[in-house]
Amino acid sequence: MVAIVTGASGGIGADLARVLAREGRDLALVARDGARLAALAGEIERGGRPRPLVVPLDLARPDAGEKLAGELAAAGASPDILVNNAGFGLAGLAGDLDRAGQIEIVDLNIRALTGLTLRFLPEIVAARGRVLNVASVAAFLPGPGMAVYYASKAFVVSFSDALSAELAGTGVTVTTLCPGVTRTGFQARAGVAGGLLKALPGMSAMAVAEAGYRGMMAGRRRVVPGLTNKLLVAILPFVPGAILLPLMARVQARRRAP
Ligand SMILES: NC(=O)c1ccc[n+]([C@@H]2O[C@H](COP(=O)([O-])OP(=O)(O)OC[C@H]3O[C@@H](n4cnc5c(N)ncnc54)[C@H](OP(=O)(O)O)[C@@H]3O)[C@@H](O)[C@H]2O)c1
């Protein structure tokens, strides 16, 4: 049995892989950057665990799920845990940003996450295993200035909550991890330059990963790591859109690279 971790070449995914390895799980690591995956596999092996299977793959491509299934089958490995962590966003107005880049957000954050979940669900059900999908606090509000990213994370929460209810009683749990600002490579790829959210210290990727792992093993439906993020998610449903939308538009405009 292996735990698949997507987006394991850095940030939250790499630390989720480290935590899973520490807890005795065998791993399959997936991301585009094979060298960084191999470095992490070496680190885990030096820590006394079996060397993880390294699968360099662009998950935004439609054939990625089949390729990953082929690699696992060739290695004689079957997943009992799936961590859908790979994801990215782009800061900017939807009408100004590159169209292909924004569609790629949908391809990775929505289509690949859904495809891998559906592809591996029969094996996970047979093993009474677990799914951990990484969303964001962005799932709980619209994000003018990062519209496609925020909407993609709303999909992740909706899909994962529904799936967890469909699987109730099977022994399989589906957990959604909803981090707030976390110190990773995310901001650089998104084109975030400054503003309030950049000024916030944010959580460490390891603190987010530990919270996600604990929540997944406890079978929790949602995990919002950190007190500030918990308060934000609790308050957001009570803030009228007429206030929230222009506020978010201003916050996002300040954090964009010129
Ligand atoms: N950091 C934050 O503030 C924050 C807040 C809330 C939610 N999140 C979510 O947390 C998750 C992890 O992000 P992170 O913060 O750890 O960012 P990160 O450091 O940029 O890591 C993203 C990971 O996704 C992988 N990835 C990106 N595009 C890919 C593709 N096409 N195919 C396969 N893998 C791909 C990257 O690896 P390669 O480049 O090697 O492919 C990397 O391993 C994401 O879903 C993100 O939306 C982050």
mmCIF file of C-alpha atoms and ligand atoms in Angstrom:
data_model
loop_
_atom_site.group_PDB
_atom_site.id
_atom_site.type_symbol
_atom_site.label_atom_id
_atom_site.label_comp_id
_atom_site.label_asym_id
_atom_site.label_seq_id
_atom_site.Cartn_x
_atom_site.Cartn_y
_atom_site.Cartn_z
ATOM 1 C CA MET A 1 0.000 0.000 0.000
ATOM 2 C CA VAL A 2 1.218 3.529 -0.743
ATOM 3 C CA ALA A 3 0.084 7.039 0.047
ATOM 4 C CA ILE A 4 0.047 9.163 -3.120
ATOM 5 C CA VAL A 5 1.037 12.785 -2.495
ATOM 6 C CA THR A 6 0.638 15.220 -5.390
ATOM 7 C CA GLY A 7 2.619 18.440 -5.407
ATOM 8 C CA ALA A 8 5.269 16.768 -3.253
ATOM 9 C CA SER A 9 8.233 18.638 -4.775
ATOM 10 C CA GLY A 10 7.876 21.556 -2.337
ATOM 11 C CA GLY A 11 5.755 23.489 0.121
ATOM 12 C CA ILE A 12 2.861 21.822 1.939
ATOM 13 C CA GLY A 13 3.011 18.649 -0.193
ATOM 14 C CA ALA A 14 6.678 17.953 0.613
ATOM 15 C CA ASP A 15 5.954 18.359 4.325
ATOM 16 C CA LEU A 16 2.854 16.147 4.080
ATOM 17 C CA ALA A 17 5.126 13.508 2.529
ATOM 18 C CA ARG A 18 7.664 13.929 5.365
ATOM 19 C CA VAL A 19 4.903 13.537 7.982
ATOM 20 C CA LEU A 20 3.425 10.470 6.253
ATOM 21 C CA ALA A 21 6.896 8.892 5.998
ATOM 22 C CA ARG A 22 7.570 9.619 9.675
ATOM 23 C CA GLU A 23 4.271 7.864 10.498
ATOM 24 C CA GLY A 24 5.410 4.750 8.643
ATOM 25 C CA ARG A 25 3.640 5.159 5.299
ATOM 26 C CA ASP A 26 5.181 4.111 1.999
ATOM 27 C CA LEU A 27 4.869 6.873 -0.560
ATOM 28 C CA ALA A 28 4.385 7.745 -4.219
ATOM 29 C CA LEU A 29 5.521 11.326 -4.834
ATOM 30 C CA VAL A 30 4.077 13.245 -7.809
ATOM 31 C CA ALA A 31 4.925 16.671 -9.290
ATOM 32 C CA ARG A 32 6.562 18.027 -12.453
ATOM 33 C CA ASP A 33 10.038 18.561 -10.983
ATOM 34 C CA GLY A 34 11.570 15.069 -10.883
ATOM 35 C CA ALA A 35 14.872 16.292 -9.408
ATOM 36 C CA ARG A 36 13.178 17.815 -6.360
ATOM 37 C CA LEU A 37 11.051 14.682 -5.913
ATOM 38 C CA ALA A 38 14.177 12.508 -6.100
ATOM 39 C CA ALA A 39 15.903 14.717 -3.495
ATOM 40 C CA LEU A 40 12.940 14.281 -1.137
ATOM 41 C CA ALA A 41 12.853 10.525 -1.796
ATOM 42 C CA GLY A 42 16.567 10.390 -0.891
ATOM 43 C CA GLU A 43 15.960 12.373 2.296
ATOM 44 C CA ILE A 44 13.157 9.983 3.323
ATOM 45 C CA GLU A 45 15.308 6.948 2.514
ATOM 46 C CA ARG A 46 18.195 8.336 4.576
ATOM 47 C CA GLY A 47 15.686 8.712 7.421
ATOM 48 C CA GLY A 48 15.286 4.928 7.437
ATOM 49 C CA ARG A 49 12.123 4.535 5.369
ATOM 50 C CA PRO A 50 11.777 2.686 2.038
ATOM 51 C CA ARG A 51 12.597 4.960 -0.886
ATOM 52 C CA PRO A 52 9.338 6.501 -2.171
ATOM 53 C CA LEU A 53 8.243 5.916 -5.745
ATOM 54 C CA VAL A 54 9.035 9.079 -7.709
ATOM 55 C CA VAL A 55 6.582 9.956 -10.488
ATOM 56 C CA PRO A 56 7.450 13.154 -12.386
ATOM 57 C CA LEU A 57 4.195 14.163 -14.054
ATOM 58 C CA ASP A 58 2.354 17.269 -15.248
ATOM 59 C CA LEU A 59 -1.033 16.674 -13.640
ATOM 60 C CA ALA A 60 -2.632 19.419 -15.734
ATOM 61 C CA ARG A 61 -2.402 17.063 -18.722
ATOM 62 C CA PRO A 62 -5.494 14.932 -19.357
ATOM 63 C CA ASP A 63 -3.570 11.632 -19.488
ATOM 64 C CA ALA A 64 -1.805 12.169 -16.135
ATOM 65 C CA GLY A 65 -4.148 9.946 -14.093
ATOM 66 C CA GLU A 66 -3.651 6.972 -16.419
ATOM 67 C CA LYS A 67 0.122 7.501 -16.444
ATOM 68 C CA LEU A 68 0.219 7.569 -12.637
ATOM 69 C CA ALA A 69 -1.946 4.426 -12.431
ATOM 70 C CA GLY A 70 0.468 2.731 -14.877
ATOM 71 C CA GLU A 71 3.518 3.692 -12.779
ATOM 72 C CA LEU A 72 1.873 2.357 -9.613
ATOM 73 C CA ALA A 73 0.847 -0.891 -11.301
ATOM 74 C CA ALA A 74 4.378 -1.356 -12.678
ATOM 75 C CA ALA A 75 5.731 -0.951 -9.140
ATOM 76 C CA GLY A 76 3.112 -3.360 -7.765
ATOM 77 C CA ALA A 77 1.729 -0.594 -5.535
ATOM 78 C CA SER A 78 -1.885 0.160 -4.694
ATOM 79 C CA PRO A 79 -2.963 3.362 -2.945
ATOM 80 C CA ASP A 80 -4.797 3.412 0.380
ATOM 81 C CA ILE A 81 -4.242 7.150 0.889
ATOM 82 C CA LEU A 82 -4.579 9.869 -1.759
ATOM 83 C CA VAL A 83 -3.404 13.382 -0.959
ATOM 84 C CA ASN A 84 -4.518 15.798 -3.683
ATOM 85 C CA ASN A 85 -2.312 18.744 -2.815
ATOM 86 C CA ALA A 86 -0.923 20.046 -6.145
ATOM 87 C CA GLY A 87 -2.442 23.384 -6.995
ATOM 88 C CA PHE A 88 -1.666 26.955 -7.973
ATOM 89 C CA GLY A 89 -3.282 30.349 -8.457
ATOM 90 C CA LEU A 90 -2.669 33.476 -10.498
ATOM 91 C CA ALA A 91 -3.098 37.002 -9.142
ATOM 92 C CA GLY A 92 -4.731 39.463 -11.523
ATOM 93 C CA LEU A 93 -8.019 40.396 -13.110
ATOM 94 C CA ALA A 94 -9.620 37.468 -14.965
ATOM 95 C CA GLY A 95 -9.993 39.648 -18.060
ATOM 96 C CA ASP A 96 -6.310 40.635 -18.039
ATOM 97 C CA LEU A 97 -4.590 37.375 -17.078
ATOM 98 C CA ASP A 98 -3.438 34.837 -19.633
ATOM 99 C CA ARG A 99 -6.428 32.687 -20.596
ATOM 100 C CA ALA A 100 -4.442 29.435 -20.923
ATOM 101 C CA GLY A 101 -2.897 29.959 -17.491
ATOM 102 C CA GLN A 102 -6.315 30.351 -15.909
ATOM 103 C CA ILE A 103 -7.638 27.233 -17.657
ATOM 104 C CA GLU A 104 -4.572 25.405 -16.334
ATOM 105 C CA ILE A 105 -5.730 26.298 -12.792
ATOM 106 C CA VAL A 106 -9.019 24.528 -13.571
ATOM 107 C CA ASP A 107 -7.131 21.591 -15.123
ATOM 108 C CA LEU A 108 -4.943 21.109 -12.046
ATOM 109 C CA ASN A 109 -7.002 22.284 -9.063
ATOM 110 C CA ILE A 110 -10.313 20.790 -10.268
ATOM 111 C CA ARG A 111 -9.949 18.286 -13.104
ATOM 112 C CA ALA A 112 -6.809 16.491 -11.901
ATOM 113 C CA LEU A 113 -8.044 16.397 -8.275
ATOM 114 C CA THR A 114 -11.396 14.971 -9.374
ATOM 115 C CA GLY A 115 -9.838 12.581 -11.890
ATOM 116 C CA LEU A 116 -7.332 11.122 -9.421
ATOM 117 C CA THR A 117 -9.984 10.770 -6.731
ATOM 118 C CA LEU A 118 -12.368 8.909 -9.053
ATOM 119 C CA ARG A 119 -9.532 6.894 -10.623
ATOM 120 C CA PHE A 120 -8.208 5.565 -7.296
ATOM 121 C CA LEU A 121 -11.448 5.445 -5.261
ATOM 122 C CA PRO A 122 -12.104 1.712 -5.835
ATOM 123 C CA GLU A 123 -8.668 0.805 -4.417
ATOM 124 C CA ILE A 124 -9.050 3.250 -1.519
ATOM 125 C CA VAL A 125 -12.512 1.858 -0.694
ATOM 126 C CA ALA A 126 -11.177 -1.706 -0.823
ATOM 127 C CA ALA A 127 -8.422 -0.698 1.608
ATOM 128 C CA ARG A 128 -10.803 1.366 3.800
ATOM 129 C CA GLY A 129 -8.357 4.196 3.230
ATOM 130 C CA ARG A 130 -8.408 7.975 3.216
ATOM 131 C CA VAL A 131 -8.524 10.969 0.883
ATOM 132 C CA LEU A 132 -7.047 14.360 1.806
ATOM 133 C CA ASN A 133 -7.905 17.186 -0.596
ATOM 134 C CA VAL A 134 -6.135 20.520 -0.169
ATOM 135 C CA ALA A 135 -8.440 23.507 -0.661
ATOM 136 C CA SER A 136 -7.916 26.909 1.012
ATOM 137 C CA VAL A 137 -9.733 29.499 3.123
ATOM 138 C CA ALA A 138 -10.217 31.031 -0.348
ATOM 139 C CA ALA A 139 -12.917 28.375 -0.837
ATOM 140 C CA PHE A 140 -15.242 30.273 1.470
ATOM 141 C CA LEU A 141 -15.434 33.599 -0.386
ATOM 142 C CA PRO A 142 -15.288 34.943 -3.937
ATOM 143 C CA GLY A 143 -11.868 36.351 -4.849
ATOM 144 C CA PRO A 144 -11.993 39.280 -7.252
ATOM 145 C CA GLY A 145 -8.378 39.655 -8.398
ATOM 146 C CA MET A 146 -7.847 35.882 -8.174
ATOM 147 C CA ALA A 147 -11.277 34.768 -9.348
ATOM 148 C CA VAL A 148 -10.514 31.394 -10.945
ATOM 149 C CA TYR A 149 -8.318 30.239 -8.055
ATOM 150 C CA TYR A 150 -10.893 31.059 -5.363
ATOM 151 C CA ALA A 151 -13.664 29.392 -7.400
ATOM 152 C CA SER A 152 -11.501 26.307 -7.938
ATOM 153 C CA LYS A 153 -11.083 25.895 -4.187
ATOM 154 C CA ALA A 154 -14.847 26.287 -3.617
ATOM 155 C CA PHE A 155 -15.223 23.303 -5.951
ATOM 156 C CA VAL A 156 -12.755 21.286 -3.883
ATOM 157 C CA VAL A 157 -14.703 21.865 -0.645
ATOM 158 C CA SER A 158 -18.085 21.135 -2.258
ATOM 159 C CA PHE A 159 -16.892 17.985 -4.041
ATOM 160 C CA SER A 160 -15.021 16.653 -0.995
ATOM 161 C CA ASP A 161 -17.865 17.323 1.468
ATOM 162 C CA ALA A 162 -20.336 15.539 -0.816
ATOM 163 C CA LEU A 163 -17.988 12.600 -1.338
ATOM 164 C CA SER A 164 -17.424 12.253 2.411
ATOM 165 C CA ALA A 165 -21.210 11.950 2.858
ATOM 166 C CA GLU A 166 -21.504 9.423 0.015
ATOM 167 C CA LEU A 167 -18.796 7.303 1.646
ATOM 168 C CA ALA A 168 -20.221 7.481 5.184
ATOM 169 C CA GLY A 169 -20.318 4.000 6.694
ATOM 170 C CA THR A 170 -17.736 2.559 4.278
ATOM 171 C CA GLY A 171 -14.778 3.214 6.570
ATOM 172 C CA VAL A 172 -13.317 5.611 3.963
ATOM 173 C CA THR A 173 -12.980 9.236 5.025
ATOM 174 C CA VAL A 174 -12.550 12.355 2.893
ATOM 175 C CA THR A 175 -10.908 15.353 4.569
ATOM 176 C CA THR A 176 -10.514 18.838 3.138
ATOM 177 C CA LEU A 177 -7.543 20.860 4.361
ATOM 178 C CA CYS A 178 -8.170 24.621 4.141
ATOM 179 C CA PRO A 179 -4.969 26.570 4.842
ATOM 180 C CA GLY A 180 -4.666 30.343 4.898
ATOM 181 C CA VAL A 181 -1.472 32.166 3.966
ATOM 182 C CA THR A 182 1.379 29.647 4.201
ATOM 183 C CA ARG A 183 5.090 30.266 3.532
ATOM 184 C CA THR A 184 5.718 28.267 0.336
ATOM 185 C CA GLY A 185 6.455 28.818 -3.350
ATOM 186 C CA PHE A 186 2.751 29.510 -3.918
ATOM 187 C CA GLN A 187 2.970 33.332 -3.749
ATOM 188 C CA ALA A 188 5.851 33.534 -6.243
ATOM 189 C CA ARG A 189 4.047 31.408 -8.843
ATOM 190 C CA ALA A 190 0.819 33.370 -8.296
ATOM 191 C CA GLY A 191 2.591 36.673 -8.954
ATOM 192 C CA VAL A 192 1.869 38.054 -5.509
ATOM 193 C CA ALA A 193 4.232 40.939 -4.772
ATOM 194 C CA GLY A 194 3.104 42.721 -1.608
ATOM 195 C CA GLY A 195 0.076 44.005 0.276
ATOM 196 C CA LEU A 196 -1.514 42.926 3.537
ATOM 197 C CA LEU A 197 -1.539 39.192 2.859
ATOM 198 C CA LYS A 198 2.159 39.186 1.875
ATOM 199 C CA ALA A 199 2.977 41.153 5.033
ATOM 200 C CA LEU A 200 1.309 38.531 7.231
ATOM 201 C CA PRO A 201 3.805 36.004 8.601
ATOM 202 C CA GLY A 202 1.617 33.078 7.517
ATOM 203 C CA MET A 203 1.911 29.539 8.811
ATOM 204 C CA SER A 204 4.791 27.201 8.095
ATOM 205 C CA ALA A 205 4.137 24.428 5.587
ATOM 206 C CA MET A 206 5.019 21.873 8.278
ATOM 207 C CA ALA A 207 2.425 23.236 10.735
ATOM 208 C CA VAL A 208 -0.221 23.025 7.981
ATOM 209 C CA ALA A 209 0.905 19.512 7.020
ATOM 210 C CA GLU A 210 0.795 18.273 10.630
ATOM 211 C CA ALA A 211 -2.748 19.660 11.050
ATOM 212 C CA GLY A 212 -3.833 18.071 7.762
ATOM 213 C CA TYR A 213 -2.381 14.698 8.688
ATOM 214 C CA ARG A 214 -3.981 14.697 12.149
ATOM 215 C CA GLY A 215 -7.362 15.711 10.697
ATOM 216 C CA MET A 216 -7.188 13.071 7.982
ATOM 217 C CA MET A 217 -6.309 10.302 10.438
ATOM 218 C CA ALA A 218 -9.117 11.443 12.758
ATOM 219 C CA GLY A 219 -11.499 11.236 9.782
ATOM 220 C CA ARG A 220 -12.488 14.909 10.059
ATOM 221 C CA ARG A 221 -14.441 16.384 7.155
ATOM 222 C CA ARG A 222 -12.704 19.781 7.212
ATOM 223 C CA VAL A 223 -9.475 21.027 8.736
ATOM 224 C CA VAL A 224 -8.792 24.757 8.979
ATOM 225 C CA PRO A 225 -5.311 25.127 10.484
ATOM 226 C CA GLY A 226 -4.496 28.121 12.705
ATOM 227 C CA LEU A 227 -6.672 30.314 14.929
ATOM 228 C CA THR A 228 -6.776 33.305 12.545
ATOM 229 C CA ASN A 229 -7.943 31.099 9.686
ATOM 230 C CA LYS A 230 -10.565 29.406 11.889
ATOM 231 C CA LEU A 231 -11.946 32.830 12.939
ATOM 232 C CA LEU A 232 -11.982 34.018 9.314
ATOM 233 C CA VAL A 233 -13.906 30.973 8.104
ATOM 234 C CA ALA A 234 -16.384 31.333 10.992
ATOM 235 C CA ILE A 235 -17.044 35.024 10.309
ATOM 236 C CA LEU A 236 -17.159 35.018 6.488
ATOM 237 C CA PRO A 237 -20.740 33.658 6.050
ATOM 238 C CA PHE A 238 -22.061 36.675 7.987
ATOM 239 C CA VAL A 239 -20.323 39.340 5.868
ATOM 240 C CA PRO A 240 -22.616 40.680 3.112
ATOM 241 C CA GLY A 241 -21.319 40.408 -0.455
ATOM 242 C CA ALA A 242 -21.735 44.176 -0.902
ATOM 243 C CA ILE A 243 -18.988 44.646 1.699
ATOM 244 C CA LEU A 244 -16.897 41.527 1.025
ATOM 245 C CA LEU A 245 -16.507 41.821 -2.757
ATOM 246 C CA PRO A 246 -15.076 45.389 -2.941
ATOM 247 C CA LEU A 247 -12.948 44.656 0.136
ATOM 248 C CA MET A 248 -11.445 41.553 -1.488
ATOM 249 C CA ALA A 249 -10.931 43.425 -4.766
ATOM 250 C CA ARG A 250 -8.866 46.038 -2.860
ATOM 251 C CA VAL A 251 -6.898 43.424 -0.874
ATOM 252 C CA GLN A 252 -6.024 41.490 -4.028
ATOM 253 C CA ALA A 253 -5.137 44.632 -6.050
ATOM 254 C CA ARG A 254 -2.562 45.593 -3.388
ATOM 255 C CA ARG A 255 -0.834 42.209 -3.462
ATOM 256 C CA ARG A 256 -0.364 41.973 -7.244
ATOM 257 C CA ALA A 257 3.027 42.364 -8.859
ATOM 258 C CA PRO A 258 3.102 45.612 -10.954
HETATM 259 N N1 LIG B 1 0.722 28.707 0.277
HETATM 260 C C1 LIG B 1 -0.459 29.204 0.564
HETATM 261 O O1 LIG B 1 -0.577 30.360 1.045
HETATM 262 C C2 LIG B 1 -1.699 28.362 0.364
HETATM 263 C C3 LIG B 1 -2.882 28.756 0.988
HETATM 264 C C4 LIG B 1 -4.024 27.984 0.820
HETATM 265 C C5 LIG B 1 -3.990 26.850 0.033
HETATM 266 N N2 LIG B 1 -2.830 26.485 -0.578
HETATM 267 C C6 LIG B 1 -2.866 25.272 -1.411
HETATM 268 O O2 LIG B 1 -1.884 24.370 -0.942
HETATM 269 C C7 LIG B 1 -1.510 23.487 -2.010
HETATM 270 C C8 LIG B 1 0.001 23.377 -2.038
HETATM 271 O O3 LIG B 1 0.530 24.631 -2.405
HETATM 272 P P1 LIG B 1 1.865 25.219 -1.736
HETATM 273 O O4 LIG B 1 1.477 26.399 -0.939
HETATM 274 O O5 LIG B 1 2.664 24.170 -1.091
HETATM 275 O O6 LIG B 1 2.567 25.793 -3.042
HETATM 276 P P2 LIG B 1 3.930 25.374 -3.792
HETATM 277 O O7 LIG B 1 5.068 25.456 -2.851
HETATM 278 O O8 LIG B 1 3.938 26.221 -5.033
HETATM 279 O O9 LIG B 1 3.702 23.850 -4.169
HETATM 280 C C9 LIG B 1 2.828 23.471 -5.189
HETATM 281 C C10 LIG B 1 3.108 22.041 -5.569
HETATM 282 O O10 LIG B 1 2.232 21.685 -6.654
HETATM 283 C C11 LIG B 1 3.024 21.147 -7.711
HETATM 284 N N3 LIG B 1 2.451 21.418 -9.017
HETATM 285 C C12 LIG B 1 2.165 22.621 -9.555
HETATM 286 N N4 LIG B 1 1.712 22.479 -10.818
HETATM 287 C C13 LIG B 1 1.702 21.145 -11.069
HETATM 288 C C14 LIG B 1 1.344 20.350 -12.195
HETATM 289 N N5 LIG B 1 0.895 20.917 -13.322
HETATM 290 N N6 LIG B 1 1.476 19.000 -12.120
HETATM 291 C C15 LIG B 1 1.952 18.431 -10.979
HETATM 292 N N7 LIG B 1 2.286 19.131 -9.879
HETATM 293 C C16 LIG B 1 2.171 20.464 -9.928
HETATM 294 C C17 LIG B 1 4.387 21.817 -7.557
HETATM 295 O O11 LIG B 1 5.419 21.027 -8.103
HETATM 296 P P3 LIG B 1 6.108 21.217 -9.551
HETATM 297 O O12 LIG B 1 6.290 22.689 -9.758
HETATM 298 O O13 LIG B 1 7.375 20.429 -9.405
HETATM 299 O O14 LIG B 1 5.161 20.594 -10.513
HETATM 300 C C18 LIG B 1 4.531 21.845 -6.035
HETATM 301 O O15 LIG B 1 5.031 20.607 -5.581
HETATM 302 C C19 LIG B 1 -2.125 24.070 -3.279
HETATM 303 O O16 LIG B 1 -3.277 23.329 -3.621
HETATM 304 C C20 LIG B 1 -2.500 25.494 -2.868
HETATM 305 O O17 LIG B 1 -3.586 25.984 -3.617
HETATM 306 C C21 LIG B 1 -1.683 27.213 -0.431
#
